[in-house]
XYZ file of C-alpha atoms in Angstrom:
529
model
C 2.573 121.131 98.664
C 2.685 118.925 95.557
C -0.097 116.628 94.493
C 0.467 112.851 94.552
C 0.847 112.756 90.807
C 3.038 115.847 90.437
C 6.240 115.679 88.411
C 9.318 114.316 90.091
C 12.769 115.271 88.814
C 14.124 111.769 89.252
C 11.010 109.688 88.683
C 10.723 108.980 92.413
C 7.656 108.308 94.573
C 5.843 111.489 93.457
C 5.599 110.024 89.926
C 3.282 107.269 91.128
C -0.507 107.071 91.135
C -1.784 106.717 94.710
C -5.493 106.269 94.048
C -6.212 102.482 94.137
C -9.243 102.794 91.864
C -7.249 104.661 89.264
C -4.449 102.086 89.472
C -6.957 99.300 88.840
C -8.312 101.194 85.842
C -4.758 101.674 84.521
C -4.021 97.975 84.915
C -7.214 96.985 83.108
C -6.447 99.359 80.236
C -2.879 98.204 79.635
C -3.803 94.521 79.992
C -6.548 94.874 77.362
C -4.038 96.550 75.035
C -1.493 93.794 75.731
C -4.106 91.107 75.096
C -4.785 92.554 71.646
C -1.096 92.229 70.741
C -0.615 88.769 72.240
C -3.773 87.311 70.689
C -2.592 88.363 67.234
C 0.732 86.537 67.589
C -0.884 83.109 67.360
C -4.408 83.833 66.115
C -3.713 83.337 62.416
C -2.163 79.906 63.082
C -5.603 78.350 63.448
C -6.705 79.501 59.981
C -3.738 78.483 57.829
C -5.666 76.066 55.554
C -8.526 78.514 54.950
C -6.170 81.412 54.188
C -4.121 79.262 51.794
C -7.282 78.331 49.861
C -8.674 81.895 49.903
C -5.579 83.424 48.305
C -4.329 80.333 46.459
C -1.130 80.798 48.489
C 1.747 78.396 49.116
C 2.614 77.239 52.633
C 5.667 79.505 52.510
C 3.482 82.541 51.734
C 1.061 81.689 54.537
C 3.959 81.370 56.968
C 5.134 84.840 55.931
C 1.679 86.197 56.746
C 2.169 84.791 60.247
C 5.866 85.498 60.776
C 6.037 89.041 59.373
C 3.987 90.205 62.359
C 6.437 88.697 64.850
C 9.435 89.891 62.845
C 8.369 93.546 62.710
C 7.197 93.449 66.334
C 10.502 92.085 67.656
C 12.711 94.291 65.483
C 11.098 97.584 66.526
C 10.544 96.972 70.236
C 13.729 98.603 71.533
C 13.654 101.865 69.525
C 9.906 102.354 69.916
C 10.103 101.589 73.633
C 12.776 104.275 73.955
C 10.680 106.652 71.852
C 7.792 106.199 74.271
C 10.075 107.217 77.147
C 10.903 110.467 75.342
C 7.772 111.478 73.427
C 5.314 110.296 76.049
C 4.054 106.810 76.842
C 0.359 107.568 76.458
C 0.634 109.234 72.996
C 2.751 106.334 71.716
C 0.261 103.853 73.154
C -2.682 105.623 71.512
C -0.877 105.901 68.177
C 0.103 102.243 68.342
C -3.456 101.169 69.096
C -4.789 103.242 66.189
C -2.263 101.760 63.730
C -2.783 98.259 65.097
C -6.571 98.483 64.884
C -6.580 99.826 61.308
C -4.035 97.214 60.190
C -6.020 94.383 61.810
C -9.190 95.538 60.070
C -7.288 95.709 56.766
C -6.054 92.145 57.287
C -9.634 90.973 57.819
C -10.684 92.694 54.578
C -7.605 91.661 52.568
C -8.226 90.741 48.927
C -4.788 89.325 48.166
C -1.820 87.674 49.847
C 0.260 90.824 49.304
C -2.364 92.961 51.064
C -2.483 90.498 53.950
C 1.310 90.550 54.370
C 1.384 94.377 54.256
C -1.412 94.598 56.835
C 0.335 92.154 59.140
C 3.585 94.123 58.804
C 1.851 97.335 59.865
C 0.078 95.508 62.687
C 3.499 94.415 63.942
C 4.703 98.027 63.909
C 1.645 99.066 65.929
C 2.187 96.167 68.331
C 5.807 97.273 68.867
C 4.492 100.671 69.958
C 1.953 99.107 72.326
C 3.705 96.211 74.037
C 6.680 97.893 75.778
C 4.571 100.872 76.840
C 2.024 98.678 78.640
C 4.657 97.396 81.071
C 6.419 100.776 81.289
C 3.143 102.406 82.373
C 2.902 99.910 85.251
C 6.501 100.326 86.413
C 6.340 104.141 86.219
C 2.965 104.668 87.930
C 2.569 101.887 90.517
C 4.201 102.334 93.940
C 6.868 99.842 94.978
C 4.576 97.871 97.269
C 1.991 97.339 94.503
C 4.252 97.010 91.464
C 4.998 93.283 91.855
C 1.295 92.397 91.960
C 0.606 94.443 88.848
C 3.562 92.899 87.005
C 2.254 89.476 88.025
C -1.073 90.197 86.348
C 0.729 91.616 83.285
C 2.898 88.490 82.943
C -0.157 86.277 83.361
C -1.835 88.023 80.433
C 1.399 87.924 78.403
C 1.922 84.223 79.086
C -1.608 82.817 79.037
C -3.179 85.405 76.778
C -1.722 83.814 73.658
C -3.494 80.535 74.376
C -6.760 82.308 75.202
C -6.467 84.377 72.030
C -5.803 81.255 69.988
C -8.908 79.605 71.431
C -11.139 82.598 70.732
C -9.699 82.802 67.205
C -10.440 79.099 66.675
C -14.031 79.652 67.829
C -14.464 82.507 65.363
C -12.945 80.483 62.501
C -15.104 77.432 63.242
C -18.354 79.332 63.757
C -17.917 81.948 61.026
C -14.829 82.132 58.795
C -11.184 83.155 59.055
C -11.847 86.848 58.419
C -13.761 87.115 61.682
C -10.678 86.271 63.754
C -9.417 89.821 63.077
C -12.542 91.148 64.771
C -11.068 90.129 68.140
C -8.058 92.522 68.080
C -10.228 95.352 66.715
C -12.711 94.935 69.581
C -9.853 94.812 72.099
C -8.346 97.987 70.613
C -11.653 99.849 70.974
C -11.971 98.645 74.571
C -8.372 99.649 75.363
C -8.764 103.141 73.893
C -11.947 103.621 75.920
C -10.164 102.542 79.111
C -7.064 104.675 78.507
C -8.656 107.773 80.028
C -7.325 106.594 83.396
C -3.737 106.237 82.165
C -1.496 109.246 82.912
C 1.115 110.405 80.456
C 4.756 110.157 81.511
C 7.929 110.835 79.613
C 11.629 111.335 80.081
C 13.308 114.716 79.743
C 16.943 114.347 78.758
C 19.733 116.521 77.450
C 21.032 113.707 75.214
C 20.039 113.000 71.633
C 17.992 109.980 70.654
C 20.301 107.073 69.786
C 19.554 106.760 66.061
C 22.571 104.571 65.218
C 21.841 102.218 68.098
C 18.202 102.023 67.046
C 19.058 101.159 63.428
C 21.660 98.541 64.336
C 19.293 96.960 66.874
C 16.519 96.749 64.259
C 18.870 95.110 61.741
C 20.330 92.699 64.293
C 17.009 91.561 65.729
C 15.264 91.299 62.342
C 18.127 89.312 60.777
C 18.524 86.901 63.701
C 14.779 86.316 64.104
C 14.601 85.675 60.349
C 17.326 83.032 60.658
C 15.459 81.263 63.463
C 12.159 81.361 61.559
C 13.424 80.435 58.096
C 16.407 78.217 58.907
C 14.261 75.102 59.523
C 12.276 75.834 56.318
C 15.021 76.602 53.796
C 17.931 74.857 55.536
C 20.502 76.164 57.991
C 23.232 76.236 55.334
C 21.132 77.891 52.597
C 22.799 81.052 51.184
C 20.043 83.411 52.378
C 20.108 81.875 55.859
C 23.883 82.236 56.115
C 23.828 85.825 54.825
C 21.091 86.739 57.319
C 23.084 85.147 60.133
C 26.195 87.108 59.142
C 24.246 90.388 58.929
C 22.615 89.737 62.296
C 25.883 88.907 64.059
C 27.751 91.882 62.550
C 24.885 94.248 63.423
C 24.729 92.876 66.986
C 28.472 93.371 67.456
C 28.188 96.861 65.975
C 25.286 97.643 68.319
C 27.264 96.615 71.406
C 30.371 98.535 70.278
C 28.344 101.678 69.593
C 26.392 101.509 72.860
C 29.621 101.259 74.865
C 30.743 104.611 73.390
C 27.681 106.682 74.311
C 26.974 108.493 77.603
C 23.212 107.865 77.096
C 22.870 104.697 74.973
C 19.643 103.130 73.795
C 20.490 100.145 75.995
C 23.429 100.269 78.398
C 24.903 96.814 77.750
C 27.083 97.140 80.844
C 23.939 96.553 82.892
C 23.991 92.899 81.872
C 26.588 92.549 84.612
C 23.679 93.149 87.006
C 22.465 89.806 88.377
C 18.843 90.892 88.034
C 19.031 91.808 84.358
C 21.168 88.821 83.356
C 19.206 86.161 85.238
C 15.804 87.645 84.369
C 16.620 87.838 80.663
C 18.056 84.315 80.515
C 15.082 82.898 82.428
C 12.527 84.482 80.074
C 14.531 83.451 77.002
C 14.539 79.844 78.182
C 10.952 79.707 79.450
C 9.400 81.112 76.302
C 11.622 78.886 74.189
C 10.446 75.802 76.029
C 6.804 76.944 75.937
C 6.960 77.540 72.179
C 8.617 74.160 71.707
C 5.817 72.503 73.663
C 3.201 74.027 71.373
C 5.107 72.719 68.339
C 4.631 69.242 69.799
C 1.186 69.496 71.345
C -0.881 70.571 68.356
C 0.252 67.727 66.045
C -0.252 65.305 68.938
C -3.817 66.456 69.546
C -4.750 66.588 65.878
C -2.736 63.817 64.179
C -2.397 61.325 67.045
C -5.654 61.876 68.948
C -7.629 63.002 65.866
C -8.996 66.168 67.476
C -10.222 69.310 65.709
C -8.242 72.544 65.941
C -10.835 74.029 68.305
C -10.738 71.037 70.636
C -6.924 71.005 70.540
C -6.819 74.678 71.518
C -9.341 74.100 74.302
C -7.090 71.345 75.662
C -4.403 73.963 76.324
C -6.663 76.094 78.523
C -5.843 74.295 81.831
C -2.170 75.074 81.264
C -2.971 78.715 80.466
C -5.223 79.014 83.529
C -2.524 77.573 85.788
C 0.057 79.937 84.303
C -2.122 83.009 84.847
C -3.009 81.914 88.400
C 0.588 81.302 89.440
C 1.735 84.574 87.829
C -0.623 86.387 90.166
C 0.575 84.391 93.185
C 4.286 84.743 92.401
C 4.720 88.211 94.011
C 3.419 86.898 97.356
C 5.721 83.899 97.176
C 8.661 86.158 96.282
C 8.006 88.383 99.314
C 8.258 85.362 101.604
C 10.925 83.279 99.869
C 12.790 85.791 97.717
C 12.890 86.260 93.944
C 15.695 83.752 93.369
C 13.974 80.975 95.337
C 10.683 81.684 93.564
C 12.338 81.574 90.147
C 14.173 78.359 91.045
C 10.981 76.700 92.302
C 9.197 77.588 89.085
C 12.059 76.214 86.996
C 12.013 72.934 88.952
C 8.244 72.609 88.437
C 8.574 73.425 84.736
C 11.345 70.868 84.287
C 9.303 68.296 86.204
C 6.364 68.961 83.885
C 8.522 68.308 80.832
C 9.879 65.110 82.379
C 6.356 63.951 83.244
C 5.192 64.446 79.673
C 8.249 62.692 78.264
C 7.733 59.745 80.612
C 3.962 59.290 80.388
C 3.084 60.243 76.791
C 1.948 57.443 74.499
C -0.328 56.903 71.529
C -2.941 55.140 73.650
C -2.515 57.204 76.847
C -4.209 60.236 75.306
C -4.842 63.518 77.055
C -4.865 62.195 80.672
C -1.267 61.048 80.260
C 0.059 64.528 79.480
C -2.292 66.710 81.560
C -0.248 66.450 84.819
C 2.876 67.573 82.987
C 1.020 70.471 81.339
C -0.315 71.657 84.710
C 3.121 71.467 86.334
C 4.601 73.340 83.394
C 1.982 76.099 83.611
C 2.474 76.444 87.371
C 6.250 76.624 87.018
C 6.236 79.123 84.186
C 3.934 81.497 86.041
C 6.075 81.391 89.173
C 9.234 82.142 87.195
C 7.969 84.738 84.725
C 6.810 87.366 87.210
C 10.044 87.703 89.262
C 12.072 87.448 86.036
C 10.124 90.323 84.481
C 10.451 92.414 87.629
C 14.179 91.650 87.770
C 14.598 93.188 84.306
C 12.481 96.282 84.967
C 14.130 97.038 88.328
C 17.622 96.770 86.808
C 17.080 99.799 84.542
C 16.377 103.406 85.610
C 12.777 104.470 85.963
C 13.087 106.910 83.084
C 14.232 104.045 80.841
C 11.294 101.773 81.574
C 10.205 101.739 77.924
C 13.584 100.238 77.043
C 13.409 97.840 80.006
C 9.973 96.667 78.918
C 11.114 96.375 75.298
C 14.121 94.290 76.352
C 11.764 92.037 78.285
C 9.608 91.627 75.164
C 12.531 91.103 72.760
C 13.833 88.362 75.055
C 10.459 86.632 74.901
C 10.354 86.831 71.090
C 13.898 85.513 70.719
C 13.138 82.694 73.126
C 10.005 81.743 71.202
C 11.828 81.625 67.865
C 14.796 79.759 69.354
C 12.565 77.194 71.086
C 10.594 76.452 67.921
C 13.845 76.038 65.974
C 15.601 73.854 68.578
C 12.839 71.619 69.910
C 11.176 71.485 66.484
C 14.432 70.213 64.995
C 14.805 67.580 67.735
C 11.213 66.442 67.203
C 11.691 66.194 63.424
C 14.966 64.287 63.712
C 13.518 61.890 66.281
C 10.419 61.286 64.175
C 12.371 60.563 60.998
C 14.816 58.222 62.723
C 11.945 56.248 64.255
C 9.643 56.137 61.215
C 12.439 55.014 58.857
C 12.469 51.609 60.563
C 8.850 51.018 59.492
C 9.058 52.012 55.813
C 10.929 49.084 54.241
C 7.798 47.470 52.812
C 5.984 50.712 51.928
C 5.956 52.049 48.324
C 8.772 54.548 47.688
C 6.507 57.557 47.102
C 4.466 56.855 50.214
C 7.612 56.310 52.280
C 9.089 59.637 51.159
C 5.894 61.474 52.110
C 5.790 59.697 55.470
C 9.305 60.924 56.291
C 8.193 64.552 55.959
C 5.999 64.454 59.052
C 3.070 62.798 60.753
C 0.435 64.831 58.891
C 1.818 63.887 55.470
C 2.243 60.285 56.606
C -1.447 60.036 57.496
C -2.425 61.709 54.221
C -0.134 59.323 52.260
C -1.592 56.271 53.958
C -4.398 56.330 51.370
C -1.897 54.968 48.837
C -0.452 52.317 51.148
C -3.214 49.771 50.546
C -3.503 47.079 53.184
C -0.526 48.536 55.034
C -2.316 51.854 55.680
C -3.337 51.133 59.315
C 0.185 49.941 60.133
C 1.685 53.063 58.519
C -0.575 55.393 60.485
C 0.249 53.590 63.723
C 3.977 53.706 62.930
C 3.803 57.445 62.216
C 1.963 58.090 65.483
C 4.434 56.038 67.531
C 7.366 57.709 65.762
C 5.928 61.124 66.568
C 5.713 60.152 70.237
C 9.363 59.065 70.093
C 10.308 62.466 68.704
C 8.120 64.132 71.356
C 9.989 62.336 74.138
C 13.374 63.362 72.783
C 12.290 67.015 72.476
C 10.914 67.038 76.034
C 14.105 65.503 77.465
C 16.158 68.164 75.689
C 13.857 70.784 77.186
C 14.318 69.222 80.627
C 18.104 69.417 80.244
C 17.863 73.089 79.230
C 15.750 73.821 82.310
C 18.306 72.043 84.511
C 21.063 74.292 83.163
C 18.884 77.350 83.794
C 18.235 76.184 87.351
C 21.962 75.957 88.050
C 22.514 79.462 86.702
C 19.654 81.010 88.692
C 20.804 79.341 91.917
C 24.322 80.673 91.357
C 23.585 84.074 89.803
C 19.925 84.852 90.465
C 18.715 88.100 92.054
C 19.908 88.639 95.613
C 17.250 88.667 98.251
C 16.522 92.108 99.686
C 15.715 92.677 103.329
C 12.018 92.346 104.230
C 10.157 95.537 103.434
C 12.923 96.853 101.177
C 11.643 97.433 97.654
C 13.893 96.418 94.791
C 13.548 99.752 93.071
C 15.167 100.607 89.816
C 18.113 102.979 89.818
C 17.422 106.508 88.758
C 19.211 108.476 86.073
C 19.854 112.110 85.485
C 16.901 112.535 83.137
C 13.780 114.330 84.321
C 10.419 112.614 84.189
C 7.175 114.456 83.579
C 3.898 112.863 84.584
C 0.576 114.325 83.548
């Protein structure tokens, strides 16, 4: 008679962990590891001025310190997720944590901008080893009846953890200095490694070779396209480097799809996008994280430049939204059992769209935080309800022995959505601001007017040279920013409406009560130890 955790040739029920205490320990371990990765995505944002002064670095260099982490993380997710399936998920997780911890410590001790960029690059590589494995461990070890709850907690950490990490980073920067913000990921790494004793090792046994060509083309495609989305707004969408990167990304993506269609065991079977679960889950996460990232682009300047708040207070103001998101992520599996995944996703999308519309309608210079709080809460509630069934839709669409790839696809979708949302809603905000502020600059000195057109922060800084017109210029910049905010939120609302129509038409089908939506199996063997 086999033990509960004995190997199963097809990754079936015998590959699960049946001890509830051990499952809780596994969930705690992977969530701590995930929190380390998520906190580092946004943590450095709160220390941009201090880092620029420390290294005498330009804004472009500081942005590279931030973006190189996301770029390397997104580009390597798919191949490293697949590597975890083959080599073993626990060894890859441990190696990723070790690399991530050392790189984070090196970033905190950096003596130059070049050292900081190199450390952040390596941290991104470590994060790409960690992030897909954390979800793959859950989907490969939790039984069907418990998997949705665990994924709900995972998505809550993934969605709200970035805000919590940003707040803790802001506290460290305000109370100590910017170098201390790298202490947070190091502490989380140590805690995760300590907790990993409960995590079993699992890996795929397959007769097919590792898809090296698919891995390389996916890295090139993702890196080039993410670069375009990050740098296009900075250098211009028609700049030569932007256009070349776009061409490389598109050609590599087409090459990736063509190559994957030829292989019997591809890195990612692109035919599976015909599955309603994979298609609707991926599109939902792409849209949700795009809208969330776009909201943050708007909220921080509003809190700091319009309301005059500190970075720490601005970050604290986001906590109700994060708390609502994490709460609803945990509740989403129960709602999905009663109403179905498609209805749960649709309800979350409606709430998220309503939140955007509320913010667009109620925001004003004088209304302050109370005017936007209802919209933020509705947005957090809606995102949590949608993220969990969307994530589960992706993981259940791929075989159990390909859960590293499924998790990596889930993470790549989130990263693409974030970059796309910042580019799209950021561009709408900028265009709306400039169109509105131009009507107030006729009587302002030319140099001051040009600075004011660049953004609300530069407008407030330039008001010192506007003489008696300074208060009017500041007020005009604030009102113009709110105009741009409203336009960006209405665009986001329209995007959510389109997503709602798609999910209602092509969302996951509802399974019969008590029937788990398990992932298909493949011919590869899975070893669990």
